[in-house]
Structure formats: structure tokens, C-alpha cells
XYZ file of C-alpha atoms in Angstrom:
496
model
C -66.272 18.545 -50.540
C -66.172 18.940 -46.750
C -63.754 17.218 -44.299
C -66.117 14.266 -43.726
C -64.447 10.899 -44.317
C -66.216 8.921 -47.012
C -65.935 5.205 -47.376
C -64.302 4.424 -50.707
C -67.486 2.713 -52.133
C -69.530 5.917 -51.115
C -67.231 8.418 -52.748
C -67.137 6.331 -56.030
C -70.872 6.229 -55.790
C -71.175 10.063 -55.457
C -68.340 10.721 -58.169
C -70.248 8.484 -60.763
C -72.407 11.284 -61.639
C -74.872 12.292 -63.018
C -76.592 9.427 -61.274
C -78.600 7.491 -63.648
C -82.067 5.875 -63.193
C -82.775 2.123 -63.404
C -85.443 1.031 -65.848
C -85.768 -2.115 -67.574
C -82.539 -3.617 -65.917
C -80.425 -0.722 -67.547
C -79.063 2.370 -65.912
C -80.225 5.214 -68.084
C -80.231 8.971 -68.270
C -83.593 10.959 -68.613
C -85.064 10.930 -71.990
C -85.550 14.650 -72.035
C -82.427 15.352 -70.081
C -82.213 17.454 -66.951
C -80.654 16.766 -63.562
C -80.774 18.178 -59.872
C -78.336 18.172 -56.952
C -78.911 16.457 -53.629
C -77.385 17.835 -50.505
C -75.928 17.002 -47.304
C -78.290 18.648 -44.718
C -75.565 18.864 -42.106
C -73.177 20.901 -44.382
C -75.426 22.247 -47.138
C -72.880 21.020 -49.548
C -73.665 19.025 -52.824
C -73.288 15.147 -52.562
C -74.178 14.360 -56.283
C -75.893 15.137 -59.320
C -79.119 13.243 -59.923
C -81.431 12.503 -62.911
C -84.538 14.372 -63.112
C -86.969 11.899 -64.774
C -90.416 12.963 -65.820
C -93.450 11.619 -67.651
C -91.439 10.188 -70.489
C -89.249 8.154 -68.094
C -92.153 7.014 -65.905
C -93.869 5.832 -69.278
C -90.676 3.711 -70.028
C -90.326 2.401 -66.500
C -94.161 1.221 -66.279
C -93.617 -0.315 -69.889
C -90.759 -2.052 -68.530
C -92.426 -3.377 -65.183
C -95.330 -4.537 -67.511
C -93.188 -6.476 -69.752
C -91.314 -8.023 -66.909
C -94.555 -9.106 -65.233
C -95.699 -10.787 -68.477
C -92.496 -12.406 -69.456
C -89.640 -12.434 -67.114
C -90.919 -15.212 -65.037
C -91.113 -13.246 -61.886
C -94.973 -13.592 -61.579
C -95.009 -17.274 -62.543
C -92.073 -18.667 -60.765
C -92.653 -20.564 -57.523
C -92.753 -18.732 -53.993
C -89.543 -20.779 -53.199
C -87.605 -19.328 -56.218
C -88.708 -15.661 -55.558
C -87.843 -16.204 -51.884
C -84.288 -17.335 -52.637
C -83.753 -14.125 -54.629
C -85.131 -11.770 -51.985
C -83.343 -13.587 -49.434
C -80.258 -13.104 -51.261
C -80.934 -9.487 -51.693
C -81.507 -9.211 -47.961
C -78.127 -10.903 -47.474
C -76.563 -8.013 -49.827
C -78.131 -5.508 -47.561
C -76.414 -6.882 -44.639
C -73.094 -7.183 -46.457
C -73.369 -3.511 -47.437
C -74.513 -2.162 -44.204
C -71.798 0.260 -43.731
C -72.092 1.872 -47.280
C -75.929 2.066 -46.892
C -75.589 3.605 -43.389
C -73.339 6.319 -44.634
C -75.341 7.071 -47.837
C -78.463 7.358 -45.844
C -76.916 9.430 -42.987
C -75.502 11.989 -45.569
C -78.685 12.033 -47.669
C -81.176 12.462 -44.905
C -79.011 13.923 -42.039
C -79.830 11.320 -39.310
C -77.221 9.921 -37.101
C -75.221 7.261 -38.609
C -75.668 5.085 -35.356
C -79.417 5.346 -35.909
C -79.394 4.038 -39.505
C -76.894 1.409 -38.418
C -79.343 0.097 -35.430
C -82.552 0.294 -37.307
C -83.161 1.464 -40.879
C -80.902 -0.694 -42.670
C -80.998 -3.883 -40.735
C -84.867 -3.542 -40.688
C -85.087 -3.705 -44.522
C -83.216 -6.996 -44.703
C -85.548 -8.052 -42.077
C -88.495 -6.925 -44.156
C -87.374 -8.915 -47.125
C -86.780 -11.994 -45.306
C -90.110 -11.808 -43.389
C -92.145 -11.380 -46.568
C -90.166 -13.975 -48.472
C -90.804 -16.391 -45.779
C -94.456 -15.478 -45.542
C -94.781 -15.949 -49.221
C -93.546 -19.622 -48.966
C -95.656 -20.317 -45.925
C -98.747 -18.951 -47.064
C -101.496 -20.668 -49.163
C -102.766 -18.796 -52.435
C -105.346 -21.398 -53.120
C -108.149 -21.899 -50.390
C -111.382 -23.918 -50.849
C -114.793 -22.519 -50.249
C -117.382 -24.512 -48.350
C -120.645 -23.641 -49.994
C -123.451 -26.194 -50.400
C -124.357 -27.029 -53.904
C -120.986 -25.614 -55.432
C -117.386 -26.711 -55.787
C -115.549 -23.416 -55.243
C -112.102 -22.024 -54.260
C -110.188 -18.671 -54.180
C -106.946 -18.382 -55.954
C -104.887 -15.070 -55.191
C -102.496 -13.798 -57.812
C -100.208 -10.880 -58.092
C -101.970 -7.547 -59.663
C -99.148 -6.622 -62.016
C -97.322 -3.239 -61.871
C -97.328 -1.478 -58.564
C -96.253 2.091 -58.277
C -94.464 3.546 -55.232
C -93.875 6.973 -54.137
C -91.836 7.272 -50.574
C -90.793 10.088 -48.716
C -87.435 11.630 -47.427
C -87.551 10.783 -43.695
C -87.203 7.093 -43.948
C -86.243 6.575 -47.766
C -84.483 3.208 -47.248
C -86.708 1.761 -44.505
C -89.669 2.614 -46.651
C -88.401 0.340 -49.467
C -88.365 -2.527 -47.273
C -91.848 -1.913 -45.895
C -93.492 -1.065 -49.203
C -91.496 -3.068 -51.967
C -90.871 -6.299 -50.062
C -94.397 -7.567 -49.765
C -95.208 -6.537 -53.248
C -92.155 -8.349 -54.584
C -92.582 -11.406 -52.670
C -96.314 -11.672 -53.957
C -94.897 -11.783 -57.508
C -95.530 -8.108 -58.828
C -93.175 -5.745 -60.582
C -92.628 -2.290 -59.264
C -91.860 1.440 -60.269
C -90.342 3.252 -57.257
C -90.086 7.193 -57.325
C -88.140 8.181 -54.295
C -88.154 11.867 -52.751
C -86.204 14.333 -54.480
C -84.610 15.367 -51.302
C -83.286 11.740 -50.389
C -82.963 9.612 -53.706
C -79.631 8.133 -53.146
C -80.206 4.831 -51.227
C -82.955 3.995 -53.579
C -80.493 3.959 -56.407
C -77.932 1.973 -54.395
C -80.776 -0.430 -53.607
C -81.321 -1.072 -57.353
C -77.433 -1.960 -57.699
C -78.018 -4.538 -55.111
C -81.214 -5.844 -56.541
C -79.378 -6.240 -59.776
C -76.552 -8.177 -57.948
C -79.188 -10.287 -56.299
C -80.522 -11.529 -59.640
C -83.918 -9.839 -59.614
C -84.838 -10.186 -63.293
C -84.809 -7.042 -65.493
C -87.760 -4.802 -65.443
C -88.974 -6.130 -61.896
C -87.685 -3.199 -60.140
C -87.406 0.003 -61.851
C -86.600 3.485 -59.873
C -87.274 6.758 -61.494
C -85.630 9.811 -59.770
C -87.262 13.155 -60.191
C -89.773 15.614 -58.703
C -93.032 15.186 -57.402
C -95.024 17.493 -59.601
C -93.492 15.784 -62.698
C -92.349 12.192 -62.156
C -94.416 11.381 -58.953
C -97.734 12.999 -60.657
C -97.007 10.999 -63.688
C -96.678 7.731 -61.751
C -99.813 8.256 -59.796
C -101.971 9.213 -63.025
C -100.721 6.249 -65.122
C -103.199 4.320 -66.636
C -101.096 0.856 -66.805
C -100.450 0.525 -63.307
C -102.516 -1.862 -61.019
C -101.783 -0.671 -57.551
C -100.377 2.520 -56.094
C -98.865 3.290 -52.520
C -97.962 6.420 -51.257
C -96.214 7.822 -48.058
C -96.231 11.301 -47.205
C -98.541 14.174 -46.256
C -102.363 14.211 -46.450
C -102.298 17.117 -48.699
C -100.440 15.251 -51.534
C -102.199 11.888 -50.448
C -105.499 13.491 -51.530
C -103.938 14.381 -54.862
C -102.618 10.807 -55.343
C -105.928 9.234 -54.586
C -107.929 11.483 -56.812
C -105.550 10.448 -59.734
C -105.906 6.714 -58.797
C -109.481 7.089 -58.430
C -109.810 8.484 -61.723
C -108.188 5.313 -63.047
C -109.878 3.148 -60.591
C -106.441 1.982 -59.273
C -106.323 0.682 -55.724
C -104.434 3.046 -53.645
C -102.614 2.718 -50.352
C -101.997 5.749 -48.281
C -99.797 6.185 -45.505
C -100.047 9.688 -44.340
C -99.236 12.122 -41.575
C -99.718 11.963 -37.740
C -100.017 14.055 -34.532
C -99.239 11.088 -32.012
C -100.103 11.605 -28.469
C -98.546 9.998 -25.319
C -100.952 9.851 -22.341
C -98.798 9.963 -19.201
C -100.470 8.867 -15.943
C -99.670 9.850 -12.290
C -98.015 6.404 -11.379
C -95.142 6.274 -14.094
C -91.510 6.388 -13.320
C -91.090 10.126 -14.413
C -87.356 9.922 -15.228
C -87.677 7.128 -17.371
C -90.886 8.179 -19.283
C -89.448 11.648 -19.727
C -86.169 10.166 -21.242
C -88.264 7.831 -23.416
C -90.555 10.602 -24.855
C -87.494 13.111 -25.389
C -85.913 10.265 -27.450
C -89.048 9.789 -29.299
C -89.523 13.318 -30.310
C -85.852 14.007 -31.197
C -85.702 10.731 -33.162
C -84.756 11.685 -36.703
C -84.955 15.163 -35.752
C -88.795 14.846 -35.041
C -89.154 13.989 -38.780
C -91.427 10.892 -37.836
C -95.022 10.525 -38.668
C -96.032 8.631 -35.849
C -93.987 10.164 -33.133
C -95.443 11.369 -29.931
C -95.741 15.192 -30.348
C -98.547 15.746 -27.950
C -97.797 14.781 -24.446
C -100.967 14.569 -22.240
C -99.509 14.696 -18.544
C -101.405 13.907 -15.448
C -101.824 17.194 -13.419
C -100.326 15.416 -10.311
C -97.033 14.962 -11.941
C -97.078 18.020 -14.266
C -94.342 20.055 -12.809
C -91.979 17.244 -12.045
C -92.363 15.721 -15.471
C -91.827 19.060 -17.233
C -88.627 19.602 -15.249
C -87.484 16.381 -16.129
C -88.226 16.575 -19.758
C -86.582 19.842 -20.098
C -83.370 18.588 -18.597
C -83.188 15.538 -20.866
C -84.048 17.641 -23.946
C -81.239 20.180 -22.951
C -78.755 17.343 -22.872
C -79.566 16.141 -26.486
C -76.409 16.172 -28.534
C -77.064 18.047 -31.838
C -74.545 17.607 -34.653
C -73.698 16.186 -38.016
C -75.089 12.725 -38.650
C -71.315 11.383 -39.176
C -70.394 12.414 -35.853
C -70.492 9.211 -33.574
C -71.565 11.368 -30.645
C -74.583 13.018 -32.372
C -77.989 12.141 -30.896
C -79.905 14.402 -33.147
C -79.066 15.570 -36.718
C -80.138 18.410 -38.824
C -83.455 18.669 -40.488
C -83.450 17.423 -44.109
C -83.384 20.795 -45.830
C -83.742 24.630 -45.331
C -87.256 24.327 -46.540
C -88.124 21.945 -43.559
C -86.071 24.121 -41.073
C -88.181 27.165 -42.185
C -91.345 25.264 -41.577
C -90.495 24.162 -38.134
C -89.371 27.623 -37.238
C -92.420 29.151 -38.659
C -94.698 26.814 -36.650
C -92.907 27.751 -33.308
C -93.559 31.451 -34.227
C -97.166 30.799 -34.976
C -97.689 28.784 -31.814
C -96.533 31.454 -29.569
C -98.398 34.087 -31.364
C -101.513 31.916 -30.635
C -100.620 31.841 -26.871
C -98.449 28.681 -26.370
C -96.039 28.932 -23.269
C -92.508 28.294 -23.937
C -91.422 25.434 -21.661
C -88.165 25.078 -23.438
C -87.041 27.382 -26.500
C -86.483 25.885 -29.775
C -85.146 27.621 -32.729
C -81.940 27.677 -35.011
C -78.871 25.982 -33.540
C -75.368 26.512 -34.716
C -73.069 23.365 -34.738
C -69.375 24.375 -34.672
C -67.553 23.642 -38.003
C -71.156 23.333 -39.941
C -72.416 26.816 -40.538
C -74.777 25.932 -43.271
C -76.278 22.951 -41.520
C -80.312 22.956 -41.107
C -79.977 22.428 -37.357
C -82.626 23.245 -34.737
C -82.992 23.005 -30.944
C -85.986 20.659 -29.637
C -88.556 22.680 -28.075
C -91.266 22.112 -25.388
C -94.635 24.216 -25.647
C -97.723 24.080 -23.570
C -101.053 25.711 -23.854
C -104.636 25.112 -25.083
C -105.583 22.050 -27.217
C -106.724 24.403 -30.344
C -103.235 25.983 -30.697
C -101.891 25.480 -34.119
C -98.658 23.480 -32.562
C -101.072 21.148 -30.803
C -103.323 20.554 -33.971
C -101.022 20.436 -37.009
C -98.130 18.226 -38.059
C -94.876 20.118 -37.561
C -92.474 17.382 -38.448
C -89.815 18.732 -36.264
C -88.457 18.038 -32.636
C -91.349 19.978 -30.891
C -93.677 18.737 -28.117
C -96.707 20.253 -26.857
C -97.856 19.339 -23.389
C -101.315 19.415 -22.070
C -102.368 18.606 -18.458
C -105.254 16.369 -17.748
C -107.369 14.974 -14.593
C -108.703 11.622 -15.746
C -109.050 9.088 -18.287
C -111.968 10.565 -20.076
C -110.451 13.922 -20.305
C -107.115 12.502 -21.673
C -108.930 10.270 -24.346
C -111.042 13.286 -25.437
C -108.160 15.417 -25.961
C -106.354 12.840 -27.954
C -109.275 12.072 -29.930
C -109.814 15.763 -30.950
C -107.216 15.435 -33.570
C -107.909 14.733 -37.196
C -105.258 12.285 -37.476
C -105.076 8.872 -36.356
C -101.856 7.265 -36.708
C -100.057 6.207 -33.277
C -100.603 7.046 -29.696
C -98.989 5.548 -26.531
C -100.204 5.107 -22.998
C -97.826 5.313 -19.889
C -98.906 3.837 -16.561
C -98.023 1.076 -14.185
C -101.853 -0.095 -14.337
C -102.003 -2.485 -17.319
C -105.807 -2.807 -17.093
C -106.062 0.996 -17.390
C -103.415 0.869 -20.295
C -105.461 -1.618 -22.189
C -108.719 0.231 -21.578
C -107.314 3.744 -22.750
C -105.045 2.337 -25.510
C -108.391 0.827 -27.047
C -110.198 3.945 -26.439
C -107.756 6.145 -28.571
C -108.782 6.486 -32.194
C -105.672 5.592 -34.288
C -104.237 2.564 -36.141
C -101.690 1.842 -33.391
C -101.740 2.198 -29.644
C -98.489 1.439 -27.664
C -98.192 0.838 -23.930
C -95.238 2.073 -21.991
C -93.220 2.732 -25.068
C -93.460 4.836 -28.319
C -92.307 3.836 -31.859
C -92.684 -0.108 -31.705
C -92.278 -1.697 -35.165
C -92.229 -5.586 -35.431
C -92.557 -7.438 -38.466
C -95.984 -9.472 -38.147
C -97.829 -6.464 -36.320
C -99.859 -4.317 -38.709
C -98.874 -0.737 -38.813
C -101.324 1.828 -40.507
C -103.603 4.690 -39.708
C -107.090 6.126 -40.074
C -108.683 9.626 -40.513
C -106.130 12.057 -42.020
C -103.261 9.404 -41.310
C -104.071 7.253 -44.054
C -106.309 4.496 -45.713
C -106.264 1.404 -48.091
C -104.284 -0.811 -45.874
C -101.023 -0.740 -43.543
C -97.628 -2.155 -43.638
C -95.565 -4.709 -41.598
C -98.368 -7.247 -41.090
C -99.332 -10.383 -42.925
C -102.268 -8.529 -44.411
C -99.599 -6.306 -46.424
C -98.460 -9.249 -48.335
C -102.430 -10.282 -49.253
C -102.789 -6.679 -50.358
C -100.714 -7.244 -53.173
C -102.633 -10.418 -54.150
C -105.752 -10.288 -56.446
C -108.431 -12.650 -55.174
C -110.371 -14.542 -57.533
C -113.166 -17.069 -56.941
C -113.353 -20.244 -59.308
C -116.780 -21.807 -58.991
C -118.587 -24.915 -60.321
C -122.191 -25.592 -59.600
C -122.831 -29.188 -58.339
């Protein structure tokens, strides 16, 4: 392999190939055989060989989850008992922090420092948050209606399917699985084929934590086989998908055919509205940090910057300066601020958007494109870019999923809000101004699931995060509502 230094546990994990799937409490190989390689995006080298599960393995996993829901005791044990196991799982995540950081960094390409500071600790926090919430919540509530004795009781649905993407594979285990498990459901997880490794290591930790066999099942494989089979399965009770609107439509159609409730967390084209009274230096730095986070592969990040015309030139100059100073490199280099894109396919996508944007008249404020990192000739590196132009430019309309910001000047609030709301997406926007009344007013006027003030990419357990329009439907994540999404309400009524 490359000259990168692996932790002994990580090296042993990679060497123990092919990677088995976790079904019914057992580590198994695909029923029909078949494997695929997963690569380090920074070097292009193979990390390990992974099982390519398909419909046969999905069937086995759903059956295992169904049996565990019926007979493992997970669904019927007290909230306190489940919480104790989930808190132990959170402790194991904390104890294995550096192992998980390296696995996630190598598989996704993100800087290890980012995974260490946010991704991995946040998952432990997610399990603790929902474990605590499950203990504090009342599943049985009286209904005051004249002439009746009535109450509502909430029970776990059963088997929940999850398909998660490649940009934050471990983080989204916490955001998705934690509330479902805390509610007493069993799960089948299909991670992205580009980044399956942290999901498999998570299954190891769940096994160590004492999660009963069959409660958590992980099937690795491709979207068109394993993923499609999970979404189409007639014996799941809920489905959650995080990814593109295009795939989300197909997932929703499959679930709709079987009348399975479906939660969709989809793409975005987030905007930042920057008014004339901002601290230009601090705001430019914050937005450059946002659009280069995870190499721009963040659905809610600020990719459209609406800049007040009075500060346009100064803001562009400062943004260009900060963006040029971003240290691009391998995720294992402690100096790296922005790692590679996840794959050659994603790199070609970003480069193609830059080309099309210019062809449609976009002005290049800072040229992006391929970037060579010394010692890593096969890494999927790109330079961050700044473009400007008309709002109907392809780079202003469509989700690029790379470190590209499109800048548009505006004169007043109404013009800025109209420009932001012209997007078909509706995930997250931010408003930047010292006038907090204006910030609140504009934040409420922007059509999205989330409006942030003087910051971008804010995530706190207890504050709902979700989208509307092309950015998703069926409920968000992170809030208490997500926990109740995984509980089936039932009225029990007696006439008096």
C-alpha cells in the first residue's frame, strides 16, 4: 500500500478481507458471491475488498431484523434498558475515536482533523441524545374528549431500512439509526458503495455493546442491486434515504408502491445572503470554510453567495484571497484543510460543471480545476473556484457537490430573497448582517428547512434539520420529532 502510516487496528481491519457483511448477528459473505474494491480518494489505491450483497442478502437481513423485532426483546424492553446499551455503544465510539477517524478519512478523503472534531464525536452524541430522549419521553398520553376514555400509545414500527450516502457515512449512522433504535425498531443499513467501511466497523462496536443479534444489520453492495432491493422490500415498515433527488424519487416510488412511509433527505443549493454591514474579513473566511468543508461535498453548504453591491468588490477580493490559501492535500496530512473528492467520477462531475458554467457565460473570479498534490498523482484533487454571473447559469441552479461558489450581487432584501427562493431546492440558507431584526426577517422569508444567522452549517441535537421542495420530505433529523417519527401512534378508546 502507500507510505501512509496505518493504526494497527485499521491495518488489521483492512487486511481481514474480503469484508464480511453483518446479518443476524453473524459476519457473512454474499449468498451469491461477488466483491468490490474500495479506494483511498487521496491516492487512488485499494484499501480493501468488500462484499457485494444483492437482493438475496437484503432478504436475509430483513428477515433477521423481523425476527429480532419479534423475539430479541429489543422492542419490548424498557427504554432504560435500551438506553443503557445505546450509551455503551456511544462510549465504544468515543473509545475507538482514532480508529474511526482514520477509517473515515481514508475512505471518504476528508481531513482527519475534521472527522476527529465533528463526525465521530457527533455520532456518539446522537446515540446519547436519543437514548436520553427515549427515557424522558412519554409513549402513553391521555386524550381529553367528552364522552370517551381515550389515550394514545406509541409503539415502534418494526423493520426500518436506511440507505446513506458517501459524503458523511459515519455521521449519518448517528443521525438516522440512533432515533430508530432508541424507539425500539430494528434496522437494515445499506451504506454507499464508495464508503462502506465505517458502517462495518460500527457493526463491530454494536456487537461489543450488546445490541441483540438481528437488531442491526449491515449489507454492503451497489445501489442498483442491494439499495433498490431494500427500498422495494415488502417486509420493511419504514424507509429513510439520504442522497440525490433523482435517486430519492425512485426510492419514494418503490416505497409508495408498498405504502411504506419514507423519509427523504436530499440535495441542496444553499445560499448565503451577505449584507453591507458585515465584517467582510470574518464573513468571507466563514463562507470559504463552508464551501471547502469536505471538499464542498455537503448538501446544505453555501454554494450561492448573494453579496450586497456596496461590498461586492471588497468581498470578492477577500474571498479570493482566503480561497487561494486553502491547503489542499491528503486527509491524513495534519496540515490539510481540504481533501480530495471522493472518486474520479465525482471529480469529473465537478470539472464538467465548471466547464458548462463558463460556456453559459459565468465569469471566473477564481479559477478551479484539477490540482496536483506532490506525492499523490492519482488523488482526486481539485482547486476551489469562485464564479459569478446570471442566476439562470447552470452553476447557480444545479447542485455541483464540489468546492464551487457562485456569487450574485443584490441591492435590497426583496431582491436577495427572490433570488434565493428562485431555487428548486430548499435545504439551508444563511443571513449575514449586524442587524438582527433584519436577519430574523430575511431568515423567515427564505424558503428552506433551515435558516442560519451569521453562520453556516449549524447542527445541534434538539434542533430539527430537514428540507423542503427538491431537498426532501417525510421529516428531518436531529430533533425530538425524529424520535417520534419512528414510533407508530395508536388510539385506544372507550365510550363512556
